[in-house]
PDB file of C-alpha atoms and ligand atoms in Angstrom:
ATOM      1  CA  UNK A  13     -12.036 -66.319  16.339  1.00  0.00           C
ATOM      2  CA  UNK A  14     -14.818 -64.503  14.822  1.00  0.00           C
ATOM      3  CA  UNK A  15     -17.350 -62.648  16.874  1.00  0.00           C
ATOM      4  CA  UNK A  16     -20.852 -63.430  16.981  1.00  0.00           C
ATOM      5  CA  UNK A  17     -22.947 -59.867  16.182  1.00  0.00           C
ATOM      6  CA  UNK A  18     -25.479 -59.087  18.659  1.00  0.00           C
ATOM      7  CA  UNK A  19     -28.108 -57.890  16.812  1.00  0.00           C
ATOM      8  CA  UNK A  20     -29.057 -54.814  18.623  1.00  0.00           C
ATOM      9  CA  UNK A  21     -31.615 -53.391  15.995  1.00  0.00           C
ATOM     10  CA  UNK A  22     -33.765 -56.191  15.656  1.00  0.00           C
ATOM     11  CA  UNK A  23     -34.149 -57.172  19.477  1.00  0.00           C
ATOM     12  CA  UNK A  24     -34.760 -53.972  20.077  1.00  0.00           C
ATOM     13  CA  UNK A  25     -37.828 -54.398  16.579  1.00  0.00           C
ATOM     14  CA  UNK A  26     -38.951 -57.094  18.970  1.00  0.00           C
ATOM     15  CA  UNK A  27     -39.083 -55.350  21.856  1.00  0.00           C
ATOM     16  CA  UNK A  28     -40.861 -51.908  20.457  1.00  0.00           C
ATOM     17  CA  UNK A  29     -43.642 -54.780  18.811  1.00  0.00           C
ATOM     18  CA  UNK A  30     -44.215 -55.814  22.654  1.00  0.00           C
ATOM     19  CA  UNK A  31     -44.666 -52.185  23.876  1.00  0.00           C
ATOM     20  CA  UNK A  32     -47.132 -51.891  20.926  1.00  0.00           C
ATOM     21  CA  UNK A  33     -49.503 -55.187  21.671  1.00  0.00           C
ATOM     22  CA  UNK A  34     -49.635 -53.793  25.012  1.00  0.00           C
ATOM     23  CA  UNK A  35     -50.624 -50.519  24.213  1.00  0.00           C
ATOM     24  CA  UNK A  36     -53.018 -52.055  21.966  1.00  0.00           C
ATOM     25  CA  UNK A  37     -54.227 -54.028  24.921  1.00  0.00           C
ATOM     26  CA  UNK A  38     -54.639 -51.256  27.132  1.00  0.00           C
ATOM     27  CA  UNK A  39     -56.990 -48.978  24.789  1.00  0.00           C
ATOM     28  CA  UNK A  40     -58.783 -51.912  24.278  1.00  0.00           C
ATOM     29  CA  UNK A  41     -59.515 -52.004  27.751  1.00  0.00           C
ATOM     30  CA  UNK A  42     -60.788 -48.339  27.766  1.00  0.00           C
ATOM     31  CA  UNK A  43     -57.467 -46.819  28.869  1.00  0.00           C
ATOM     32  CA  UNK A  44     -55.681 -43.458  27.129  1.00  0.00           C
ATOM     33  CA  UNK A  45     -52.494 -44.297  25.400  1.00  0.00           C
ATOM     34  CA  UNK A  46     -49.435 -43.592  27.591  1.00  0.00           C
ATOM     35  CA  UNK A  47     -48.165 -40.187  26.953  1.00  0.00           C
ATOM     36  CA  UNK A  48     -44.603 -39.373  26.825  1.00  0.00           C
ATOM     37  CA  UNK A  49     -43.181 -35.748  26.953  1.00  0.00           C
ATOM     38  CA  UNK A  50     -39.694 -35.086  25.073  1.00  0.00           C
ATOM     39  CA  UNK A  51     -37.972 -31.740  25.711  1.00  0.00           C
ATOM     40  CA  UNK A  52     -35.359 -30.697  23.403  1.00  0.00           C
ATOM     41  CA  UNK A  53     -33.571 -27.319  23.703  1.00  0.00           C
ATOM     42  CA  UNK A  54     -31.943 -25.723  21.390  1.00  0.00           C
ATOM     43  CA  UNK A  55     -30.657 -27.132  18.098  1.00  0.00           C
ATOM     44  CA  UNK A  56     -27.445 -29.252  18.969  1.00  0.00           C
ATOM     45  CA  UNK A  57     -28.129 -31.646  15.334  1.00  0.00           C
ATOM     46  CA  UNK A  58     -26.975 -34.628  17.796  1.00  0.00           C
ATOM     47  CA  UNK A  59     -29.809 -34.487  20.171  1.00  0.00           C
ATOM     48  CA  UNK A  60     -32.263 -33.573  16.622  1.00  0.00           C
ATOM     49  CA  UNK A  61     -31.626 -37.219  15.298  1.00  0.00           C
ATOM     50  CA  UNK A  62     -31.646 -38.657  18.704  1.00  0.00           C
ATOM     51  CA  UNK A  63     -35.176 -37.266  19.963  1.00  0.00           C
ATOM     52  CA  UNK A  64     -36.569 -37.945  16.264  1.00  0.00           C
ATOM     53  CA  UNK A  65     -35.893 -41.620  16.413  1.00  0.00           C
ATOM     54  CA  UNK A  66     -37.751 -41.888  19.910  1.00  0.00           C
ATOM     55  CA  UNK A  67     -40.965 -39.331  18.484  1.00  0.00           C
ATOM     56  CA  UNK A  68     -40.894 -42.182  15.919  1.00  0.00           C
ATOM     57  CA  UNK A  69     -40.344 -45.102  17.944  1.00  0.00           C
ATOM     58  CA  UNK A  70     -43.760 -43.632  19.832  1.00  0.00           C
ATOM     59  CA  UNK A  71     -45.601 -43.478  16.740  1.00  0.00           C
ATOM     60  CA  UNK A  72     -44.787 -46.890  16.226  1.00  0.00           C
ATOM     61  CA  UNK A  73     -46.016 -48.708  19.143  1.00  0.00           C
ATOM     62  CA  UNK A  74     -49.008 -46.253  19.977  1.00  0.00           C
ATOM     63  CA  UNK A  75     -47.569 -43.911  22.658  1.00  0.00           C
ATOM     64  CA  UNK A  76     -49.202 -40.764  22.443  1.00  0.00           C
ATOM     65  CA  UNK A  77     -45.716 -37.936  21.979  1.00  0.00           C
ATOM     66  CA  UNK A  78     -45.681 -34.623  23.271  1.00  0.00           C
ATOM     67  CA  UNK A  79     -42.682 -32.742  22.222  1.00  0.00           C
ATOM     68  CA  UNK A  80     -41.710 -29.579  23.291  1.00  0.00           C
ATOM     69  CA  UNK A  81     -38.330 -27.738  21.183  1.00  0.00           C
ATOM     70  CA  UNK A  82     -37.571 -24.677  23.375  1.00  0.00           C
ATOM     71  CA  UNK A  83     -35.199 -22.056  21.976  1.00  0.00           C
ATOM     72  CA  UNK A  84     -31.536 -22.504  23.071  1.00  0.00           C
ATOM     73  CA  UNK A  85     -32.271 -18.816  25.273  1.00  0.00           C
ATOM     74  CA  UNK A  86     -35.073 -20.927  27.659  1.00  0.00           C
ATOM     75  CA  UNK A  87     -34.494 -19.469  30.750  1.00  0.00           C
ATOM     76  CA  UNK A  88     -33.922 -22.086  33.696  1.00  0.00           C
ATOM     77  CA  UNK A  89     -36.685 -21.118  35.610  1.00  0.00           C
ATOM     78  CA  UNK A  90     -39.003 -21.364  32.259  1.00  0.00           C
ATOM     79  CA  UNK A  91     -37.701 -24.593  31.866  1.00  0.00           C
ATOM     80  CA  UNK A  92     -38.528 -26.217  35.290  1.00  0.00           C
ATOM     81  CA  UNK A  93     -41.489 -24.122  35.209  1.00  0.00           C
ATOM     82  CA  UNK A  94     -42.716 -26.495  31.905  1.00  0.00           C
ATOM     83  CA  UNK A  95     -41.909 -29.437  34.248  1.00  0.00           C
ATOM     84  CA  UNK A  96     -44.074 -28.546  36.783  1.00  0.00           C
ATOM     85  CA  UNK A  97     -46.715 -28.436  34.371  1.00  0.00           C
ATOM     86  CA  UNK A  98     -45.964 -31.607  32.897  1.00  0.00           C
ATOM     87  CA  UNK A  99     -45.730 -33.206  36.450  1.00  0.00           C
ATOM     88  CA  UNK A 100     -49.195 -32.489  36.805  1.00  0.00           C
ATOM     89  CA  UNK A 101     -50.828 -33.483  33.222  1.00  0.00           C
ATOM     90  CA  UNK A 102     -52.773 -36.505  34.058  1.00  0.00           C
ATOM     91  CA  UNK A 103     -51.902 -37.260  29.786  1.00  0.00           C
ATOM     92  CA  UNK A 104     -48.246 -37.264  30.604  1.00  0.00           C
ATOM     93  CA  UNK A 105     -46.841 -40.516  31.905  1.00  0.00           C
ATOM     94  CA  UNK A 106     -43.497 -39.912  30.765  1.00  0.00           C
ATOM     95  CA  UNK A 107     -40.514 -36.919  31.221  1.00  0.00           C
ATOM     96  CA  UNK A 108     -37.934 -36.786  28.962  1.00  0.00           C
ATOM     97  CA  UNK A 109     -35.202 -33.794  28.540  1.00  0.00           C
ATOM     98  CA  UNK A 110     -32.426 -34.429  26.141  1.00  0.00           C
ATOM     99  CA  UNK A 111     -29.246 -33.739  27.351  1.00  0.00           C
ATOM    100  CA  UNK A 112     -26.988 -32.187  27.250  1.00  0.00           C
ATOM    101  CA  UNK A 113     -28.596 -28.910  27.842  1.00  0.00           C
ATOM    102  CA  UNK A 114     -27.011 -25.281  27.372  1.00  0.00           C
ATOM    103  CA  UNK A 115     -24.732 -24.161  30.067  1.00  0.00           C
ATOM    104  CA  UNK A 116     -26.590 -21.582  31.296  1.00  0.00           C
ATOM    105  CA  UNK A 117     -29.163 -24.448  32.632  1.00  0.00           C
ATOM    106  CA  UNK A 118     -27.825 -26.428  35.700  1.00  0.00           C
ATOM    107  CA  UNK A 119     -28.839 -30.303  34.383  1.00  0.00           C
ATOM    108  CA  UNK A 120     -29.023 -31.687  37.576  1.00  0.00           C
ATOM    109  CA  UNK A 121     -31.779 -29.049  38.599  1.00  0.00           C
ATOM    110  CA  UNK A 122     -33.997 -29.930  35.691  1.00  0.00           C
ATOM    111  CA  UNK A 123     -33.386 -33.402  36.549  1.00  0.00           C
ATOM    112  CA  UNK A 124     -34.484 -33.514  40.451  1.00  0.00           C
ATOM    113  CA  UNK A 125     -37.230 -31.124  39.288  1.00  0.00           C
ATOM    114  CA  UNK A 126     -39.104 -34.468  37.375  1.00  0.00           C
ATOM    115  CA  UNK A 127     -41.460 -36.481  38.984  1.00  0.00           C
ATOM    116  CA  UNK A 128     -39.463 -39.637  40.026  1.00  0.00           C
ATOM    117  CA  UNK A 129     -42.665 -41.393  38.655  1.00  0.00           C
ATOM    118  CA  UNK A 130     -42.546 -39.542  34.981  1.00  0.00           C
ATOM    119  CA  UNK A 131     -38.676 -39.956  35.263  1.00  0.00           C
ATOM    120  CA  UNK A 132     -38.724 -42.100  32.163  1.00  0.00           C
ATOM    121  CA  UNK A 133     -34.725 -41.566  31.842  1.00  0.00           C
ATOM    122  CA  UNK A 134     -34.411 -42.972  35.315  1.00  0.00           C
ATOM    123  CA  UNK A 135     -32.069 -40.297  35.700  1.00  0.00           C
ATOM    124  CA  UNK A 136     -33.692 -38.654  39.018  1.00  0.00           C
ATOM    125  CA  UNK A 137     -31.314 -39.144  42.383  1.00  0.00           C
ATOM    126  CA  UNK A 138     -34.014 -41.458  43.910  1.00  0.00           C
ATOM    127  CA  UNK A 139     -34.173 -43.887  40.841  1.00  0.00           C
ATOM    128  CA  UNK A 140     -30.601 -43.880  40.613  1.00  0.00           C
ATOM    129  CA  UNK A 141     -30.935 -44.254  44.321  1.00  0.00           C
ATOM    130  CA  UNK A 142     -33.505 -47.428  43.540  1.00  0.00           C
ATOM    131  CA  UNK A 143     -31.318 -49.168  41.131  1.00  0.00           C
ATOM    132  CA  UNK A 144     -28.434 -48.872  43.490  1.00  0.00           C
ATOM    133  CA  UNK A 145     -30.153 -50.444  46.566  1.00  0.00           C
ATOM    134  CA  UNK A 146     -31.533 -53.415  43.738  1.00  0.00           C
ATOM    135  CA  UNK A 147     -35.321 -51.458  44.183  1.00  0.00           C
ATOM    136  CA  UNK A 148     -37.944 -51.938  41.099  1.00  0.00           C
ATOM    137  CA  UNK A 149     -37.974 -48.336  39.506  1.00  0.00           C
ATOM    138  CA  UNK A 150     -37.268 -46.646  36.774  1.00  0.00           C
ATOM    139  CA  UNK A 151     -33.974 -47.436  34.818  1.00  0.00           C
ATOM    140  CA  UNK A 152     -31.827 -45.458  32.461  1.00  0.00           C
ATOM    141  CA  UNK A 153     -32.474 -46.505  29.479  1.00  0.00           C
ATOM    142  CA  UNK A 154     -29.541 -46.993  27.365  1.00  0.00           C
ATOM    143  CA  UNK A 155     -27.960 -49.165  30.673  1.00  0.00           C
ATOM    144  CA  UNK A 156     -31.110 -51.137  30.951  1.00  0.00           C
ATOM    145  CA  UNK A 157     -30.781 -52.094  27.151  1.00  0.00           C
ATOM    146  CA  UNK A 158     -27.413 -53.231  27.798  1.00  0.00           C
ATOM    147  CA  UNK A 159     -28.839 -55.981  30.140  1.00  0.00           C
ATOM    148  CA  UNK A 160     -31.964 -56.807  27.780  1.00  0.00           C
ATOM    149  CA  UNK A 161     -28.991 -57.701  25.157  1.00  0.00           C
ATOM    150  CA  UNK A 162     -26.455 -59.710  27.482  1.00  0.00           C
ATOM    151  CA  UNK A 163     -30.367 -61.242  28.518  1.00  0.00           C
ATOM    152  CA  UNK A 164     -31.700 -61.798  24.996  1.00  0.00           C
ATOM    153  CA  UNK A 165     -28.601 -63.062  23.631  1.00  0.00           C
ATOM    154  CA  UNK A 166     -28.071 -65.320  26.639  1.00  0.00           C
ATOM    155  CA  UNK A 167     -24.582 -64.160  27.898  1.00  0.00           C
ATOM    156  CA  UNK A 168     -23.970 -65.398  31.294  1.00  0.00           C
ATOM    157  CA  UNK A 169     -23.289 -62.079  33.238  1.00  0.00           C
ATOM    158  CA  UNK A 170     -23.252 -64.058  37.152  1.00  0.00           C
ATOM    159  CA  UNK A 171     -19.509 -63.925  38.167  1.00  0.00           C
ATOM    160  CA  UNK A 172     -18.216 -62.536  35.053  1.00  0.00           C
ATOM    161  CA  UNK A 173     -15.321 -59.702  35.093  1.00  0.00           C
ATOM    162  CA  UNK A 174     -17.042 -56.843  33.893  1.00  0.00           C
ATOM    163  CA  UNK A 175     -15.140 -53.396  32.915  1.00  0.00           C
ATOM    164  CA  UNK A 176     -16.796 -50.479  31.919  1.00  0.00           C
ATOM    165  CA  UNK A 177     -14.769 -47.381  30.289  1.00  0.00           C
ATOM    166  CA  UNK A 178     -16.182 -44.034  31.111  1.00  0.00           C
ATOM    167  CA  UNK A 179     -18.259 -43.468  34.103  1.00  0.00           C
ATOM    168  CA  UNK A 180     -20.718 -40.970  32.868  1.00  0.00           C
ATOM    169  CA  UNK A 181     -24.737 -40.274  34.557  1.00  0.00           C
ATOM    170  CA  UNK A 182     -26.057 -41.314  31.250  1.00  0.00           C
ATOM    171  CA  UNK A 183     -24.238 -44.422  30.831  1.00  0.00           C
ATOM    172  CA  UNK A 184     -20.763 -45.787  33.158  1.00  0.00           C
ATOM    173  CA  UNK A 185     -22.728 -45.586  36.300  1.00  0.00           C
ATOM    174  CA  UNK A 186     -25.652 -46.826  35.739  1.00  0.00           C
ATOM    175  CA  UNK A 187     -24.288 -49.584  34.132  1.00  0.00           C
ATOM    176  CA  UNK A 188     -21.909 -50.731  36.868  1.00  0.00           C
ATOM    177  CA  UNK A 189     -24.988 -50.853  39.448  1.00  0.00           C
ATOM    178  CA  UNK A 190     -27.003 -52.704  36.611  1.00  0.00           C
ATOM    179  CA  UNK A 191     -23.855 -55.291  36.656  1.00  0.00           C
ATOM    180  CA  UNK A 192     -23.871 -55.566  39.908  1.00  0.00           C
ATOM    181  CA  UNK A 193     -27.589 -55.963  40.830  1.00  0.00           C
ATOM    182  CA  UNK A 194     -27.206 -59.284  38.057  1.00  0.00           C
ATOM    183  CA  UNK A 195     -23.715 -60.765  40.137  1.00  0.00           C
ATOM    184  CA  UNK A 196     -20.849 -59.142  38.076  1.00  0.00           C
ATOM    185  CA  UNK A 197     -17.866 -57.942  39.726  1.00  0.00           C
ATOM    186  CA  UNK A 198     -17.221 -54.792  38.574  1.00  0.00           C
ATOM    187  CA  UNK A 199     -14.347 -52.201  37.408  1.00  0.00           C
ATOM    188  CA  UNK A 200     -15.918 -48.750  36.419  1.00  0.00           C
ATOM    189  CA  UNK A 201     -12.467 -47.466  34.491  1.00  0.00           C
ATOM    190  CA  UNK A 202     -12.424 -43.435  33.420  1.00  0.00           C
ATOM    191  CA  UNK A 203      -9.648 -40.777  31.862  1.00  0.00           C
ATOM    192  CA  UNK A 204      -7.741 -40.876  35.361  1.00  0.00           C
ATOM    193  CA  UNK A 205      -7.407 -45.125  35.414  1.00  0.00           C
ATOM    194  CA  UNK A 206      -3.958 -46.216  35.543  1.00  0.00           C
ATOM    195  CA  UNK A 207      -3.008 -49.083  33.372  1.00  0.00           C
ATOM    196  CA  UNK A 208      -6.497 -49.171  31.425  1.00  0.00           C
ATOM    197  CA  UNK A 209      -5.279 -51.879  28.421  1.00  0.00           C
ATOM    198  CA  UNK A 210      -4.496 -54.527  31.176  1.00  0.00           C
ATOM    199  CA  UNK A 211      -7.502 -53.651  32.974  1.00  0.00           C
ATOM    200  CA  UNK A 212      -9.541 -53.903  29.767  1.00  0.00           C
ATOM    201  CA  UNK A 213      -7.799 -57.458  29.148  1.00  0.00           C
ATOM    202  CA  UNK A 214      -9.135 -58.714  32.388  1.00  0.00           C
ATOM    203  CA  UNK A 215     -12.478 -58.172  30.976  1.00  0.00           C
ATOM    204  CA  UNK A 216     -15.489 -61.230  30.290  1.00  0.00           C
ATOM    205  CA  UNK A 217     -17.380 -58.378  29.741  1.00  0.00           C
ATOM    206  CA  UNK A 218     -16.397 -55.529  28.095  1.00  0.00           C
ATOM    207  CA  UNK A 219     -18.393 -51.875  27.990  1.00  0.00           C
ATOM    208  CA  UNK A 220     -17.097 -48.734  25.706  1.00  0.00           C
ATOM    209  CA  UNK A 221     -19.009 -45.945  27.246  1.00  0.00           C
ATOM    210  CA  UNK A 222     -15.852 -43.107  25.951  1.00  0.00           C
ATOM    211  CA  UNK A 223     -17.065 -41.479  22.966  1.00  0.00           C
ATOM    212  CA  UNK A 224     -13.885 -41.486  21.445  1.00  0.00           C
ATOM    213  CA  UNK A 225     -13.984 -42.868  18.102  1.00  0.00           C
ATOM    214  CA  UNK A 226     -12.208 -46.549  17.872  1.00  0.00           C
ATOM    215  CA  UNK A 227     -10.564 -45.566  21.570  1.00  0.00           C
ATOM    216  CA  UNK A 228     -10.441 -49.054  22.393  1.00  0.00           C
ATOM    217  CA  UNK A 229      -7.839 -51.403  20.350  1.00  0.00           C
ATOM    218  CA  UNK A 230      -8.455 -55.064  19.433  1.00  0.00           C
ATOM    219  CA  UNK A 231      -5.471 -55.867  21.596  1.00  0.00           C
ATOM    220  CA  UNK A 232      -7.139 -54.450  24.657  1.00  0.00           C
ATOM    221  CA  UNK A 233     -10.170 -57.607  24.169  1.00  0.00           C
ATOM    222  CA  UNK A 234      -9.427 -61.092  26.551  1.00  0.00           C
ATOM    223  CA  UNK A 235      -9.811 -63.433  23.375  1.00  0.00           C
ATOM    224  CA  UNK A 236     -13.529 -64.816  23.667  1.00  0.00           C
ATOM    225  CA  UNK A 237     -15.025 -61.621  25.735  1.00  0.00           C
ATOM    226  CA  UNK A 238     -17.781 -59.982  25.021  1.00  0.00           C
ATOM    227  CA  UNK A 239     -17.737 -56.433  23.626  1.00  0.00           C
ATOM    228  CA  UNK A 240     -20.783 -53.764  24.274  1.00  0.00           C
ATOM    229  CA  UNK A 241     -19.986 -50.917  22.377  1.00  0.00           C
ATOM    230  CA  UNK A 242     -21.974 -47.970  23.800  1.00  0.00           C
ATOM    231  CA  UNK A 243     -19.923 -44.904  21.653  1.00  0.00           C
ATOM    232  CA  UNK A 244     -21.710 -43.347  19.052  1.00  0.00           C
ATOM    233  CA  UNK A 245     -19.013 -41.169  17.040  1.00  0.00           C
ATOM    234  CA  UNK A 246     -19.219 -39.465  13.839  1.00  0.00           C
ATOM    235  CA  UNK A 247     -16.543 -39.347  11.603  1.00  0.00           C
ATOM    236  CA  UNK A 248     -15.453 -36.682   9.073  1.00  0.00           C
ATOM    237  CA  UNK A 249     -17.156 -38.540   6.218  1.00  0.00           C
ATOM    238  CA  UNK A 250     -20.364 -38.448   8.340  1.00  0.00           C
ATOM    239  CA  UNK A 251     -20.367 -42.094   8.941  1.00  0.00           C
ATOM    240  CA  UNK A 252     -21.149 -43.233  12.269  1.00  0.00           C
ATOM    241  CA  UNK A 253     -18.619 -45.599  14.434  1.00  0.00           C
ATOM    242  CA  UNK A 254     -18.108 -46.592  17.486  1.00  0.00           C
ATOM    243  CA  UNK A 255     -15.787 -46.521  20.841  1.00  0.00           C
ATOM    244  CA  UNK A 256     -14.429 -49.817  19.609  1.00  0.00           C
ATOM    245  CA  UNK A 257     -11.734 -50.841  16.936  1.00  0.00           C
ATOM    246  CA  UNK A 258     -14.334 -52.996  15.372  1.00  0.00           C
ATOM    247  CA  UNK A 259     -12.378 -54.872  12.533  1.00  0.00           C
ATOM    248  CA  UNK A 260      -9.681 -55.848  15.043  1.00  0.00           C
ATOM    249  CA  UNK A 261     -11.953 -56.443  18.047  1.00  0.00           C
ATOM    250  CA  UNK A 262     -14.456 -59.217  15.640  1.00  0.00           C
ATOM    251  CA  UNK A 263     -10.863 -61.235  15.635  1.00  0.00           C
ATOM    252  CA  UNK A 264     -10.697 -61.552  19.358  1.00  0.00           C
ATOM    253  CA  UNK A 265     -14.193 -61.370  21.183  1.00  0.00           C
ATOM    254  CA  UNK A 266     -16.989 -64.157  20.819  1.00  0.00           C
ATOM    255  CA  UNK A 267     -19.900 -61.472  20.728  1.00  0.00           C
ATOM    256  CA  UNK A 268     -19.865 -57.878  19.304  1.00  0.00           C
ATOM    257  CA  UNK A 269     -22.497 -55.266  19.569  1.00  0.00           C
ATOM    258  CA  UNK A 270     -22.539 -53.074  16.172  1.00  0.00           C
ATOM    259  CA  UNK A 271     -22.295 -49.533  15.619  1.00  0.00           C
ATOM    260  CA  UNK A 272     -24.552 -48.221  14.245  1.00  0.00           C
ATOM    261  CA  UNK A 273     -27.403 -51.357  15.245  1.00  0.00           C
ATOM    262  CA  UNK A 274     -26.193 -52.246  18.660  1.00  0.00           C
ATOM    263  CA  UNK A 275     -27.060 -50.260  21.544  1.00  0.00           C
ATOM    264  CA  UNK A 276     -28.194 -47.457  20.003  1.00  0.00           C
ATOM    265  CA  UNK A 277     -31.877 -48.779  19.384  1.00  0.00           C
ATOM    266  CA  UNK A 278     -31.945 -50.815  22.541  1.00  0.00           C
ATOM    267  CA  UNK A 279     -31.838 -46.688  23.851  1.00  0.00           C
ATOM    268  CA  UNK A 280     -35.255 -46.216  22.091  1.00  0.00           C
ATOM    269  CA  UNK A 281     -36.589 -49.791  23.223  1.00  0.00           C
ATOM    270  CA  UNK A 282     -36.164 -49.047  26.649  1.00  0.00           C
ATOM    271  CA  UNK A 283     -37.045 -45.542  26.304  1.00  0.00           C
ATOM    272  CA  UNK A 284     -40.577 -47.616  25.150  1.00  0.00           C
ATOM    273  CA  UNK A 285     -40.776 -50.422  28.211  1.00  0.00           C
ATOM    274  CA  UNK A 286     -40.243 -47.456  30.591  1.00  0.00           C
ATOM    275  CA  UNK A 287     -42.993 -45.422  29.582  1.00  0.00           C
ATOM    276  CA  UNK A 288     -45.494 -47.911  29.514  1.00  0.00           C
ATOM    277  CA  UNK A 289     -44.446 -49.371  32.827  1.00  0.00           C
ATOM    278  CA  UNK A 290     -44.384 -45.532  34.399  1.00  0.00           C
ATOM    279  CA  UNK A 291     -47.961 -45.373  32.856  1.00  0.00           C
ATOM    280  CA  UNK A 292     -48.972 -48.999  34.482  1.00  0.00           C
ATOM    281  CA  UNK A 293     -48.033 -47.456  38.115  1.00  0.00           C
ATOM    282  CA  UNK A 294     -49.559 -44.236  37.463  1.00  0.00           C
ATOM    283  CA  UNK A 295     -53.086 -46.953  37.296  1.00  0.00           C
ATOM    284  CA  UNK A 296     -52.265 -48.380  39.914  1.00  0.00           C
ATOM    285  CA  UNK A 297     -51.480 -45.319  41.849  1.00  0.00           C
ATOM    286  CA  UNK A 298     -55.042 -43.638  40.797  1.00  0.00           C
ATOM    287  CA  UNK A 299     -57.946 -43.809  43.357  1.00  0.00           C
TER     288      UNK A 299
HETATM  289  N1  GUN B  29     -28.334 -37.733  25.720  1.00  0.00           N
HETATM  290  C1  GUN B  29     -27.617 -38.818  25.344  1.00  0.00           C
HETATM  291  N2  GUN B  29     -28.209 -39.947  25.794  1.00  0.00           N
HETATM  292  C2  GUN B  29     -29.328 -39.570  26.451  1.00  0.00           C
HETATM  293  C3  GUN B  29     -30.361 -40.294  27.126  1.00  0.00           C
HETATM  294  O1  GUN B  29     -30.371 -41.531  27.221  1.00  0.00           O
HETATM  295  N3  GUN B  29     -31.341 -39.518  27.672  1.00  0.00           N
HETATM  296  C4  GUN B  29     -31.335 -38.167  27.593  1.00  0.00           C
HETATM  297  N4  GUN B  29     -32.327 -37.508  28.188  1.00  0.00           N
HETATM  298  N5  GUN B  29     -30.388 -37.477  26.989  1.00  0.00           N
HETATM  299  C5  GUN B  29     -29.402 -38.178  26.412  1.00  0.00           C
END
């Protein structure tokens, strides 16, 4: 067998072109641009090429960027202080801080300190809350991409064995609720799992969430499953590759997600839908 790629970088093309008629559509009815606010601190060259490709995914489809690069010294309390203010700019529709942040900064601080509304990460306790009790709100974005693939690409997801490796914030958790809000049964698998290959071999649907470079073997994949590779490694020649033994993973699984041009710009797409929909509820939400 020979896996089908899921084209991750051109559904996510289509998707960004969507956010961008309907920006168009809103000016065009006399409304600002939604605004989106991107906090990067520090220089960790990671989170640079990751907060550039969503400045430019903004330009692309109209959203209006704000992006603030605080020195790696930021203070805590200067750094929820800039929240506050951009909780209350009536410009900003969207929060964003790039993780991870400096040790000195407690994460989950900055994070409860967002607006649930701006929370465009969908990181906040009470969306994560929302998305666990199946409640519209706003959805991490690289889990929510995830689903716009399986959705896109028409992979049946209702009953289907799903295992996840690595049960991050950002990513494993997320994505089991996602699963289960759309009928999955789910195994959330992490560095204390005992007997992960025969766990992984139970799996329709597989997720890499490790970043561990080619972590997961072809021999781990059920023959005809379907592989979501979430990792994003670099290797010593400065390629980029992913959590998945790609080569001998195409041999067994029906559908593949690249690395790079899988996930990875379904991130950014999302990233998109979720700023315009947190600046369609801030309308509604106006007197
Ligand atoms: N770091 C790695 N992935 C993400 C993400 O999706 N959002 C934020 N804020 N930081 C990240």
């Amino acid at each position: 067998m020979t896996a089908q790629l899921i084209d991750g970088k051109s559904i996510a093309s289509q998707i960004i072109e969507k956010v961008r008629l309907a920006v168009a559509e809103r000016r065009r009815q006399g409304q600002r641009a939604p605004g989106l606010a991107v906090v990067r601190v520090g220089e960790d060259p990671a989170s640079e090429v990751y907060v550039r490709n969503k400045l430019r995914a903004c330009e692309r489809c109209g959203v209006r960027p704000f992006a603030f690069e605080p020195a790696v010294t930021i203070a805590e309390d200067e750094l929820l202080t800039l929240i506050a203010r951009l909780n209350a700019d009536p410009d900003v529709d969207g929060i964003l801080v790039q993780l991870p942040l400096p040790g000195h900064i407690d994460s989950d601080a900055v994070i409860e300190a967002i607006d649930p509304r701006k929370d465009i990460d969908g990181f906040h306790p009470c969306n994560i809350g929302r998305l666990a009790l199946g409640l519209p709100g706003l959805r991490p974005c690289t889990p929510r991409g995830v689903m716009t693939l399986l959705q896109v690409s028409e992979i049946e997801v209702n009953g289907q064995d799903a295992v996840i490796i690595g049960r991050s914030t950002i990513v494993g958790r997320p994505m089991a609720l996602e699963l289960i809000r759309a009928s999955a049964t789910v195994t959330v698998c992490h560095s204390r799992t005992r007997g992960l290959p025969e766990k992984a071999a139970n799996a329709d649907l597989l997720i890499a969430a490790v970043g561990h470079a080619h972590f997961v073997p072809g021999e781990w994949i059920k023959p005809g499953a379907v592989v979501i590779d979430v990792g994003v490694n670099r290797l010593e020649d400065g390629s980029l590759t992913g959590d998945v033994d790609f080569r001998s993973a195409m041999d067994r699984a029906a559908w593949i997600t690249p690395v790079p041009g899988g996930v990875g710009p379904m991130t950014v797409a999302s990233l998109l839908e979720n700023t315009l929909e947190a600046a369609a509820a801030g309308n509604l939400a106006a007197p």
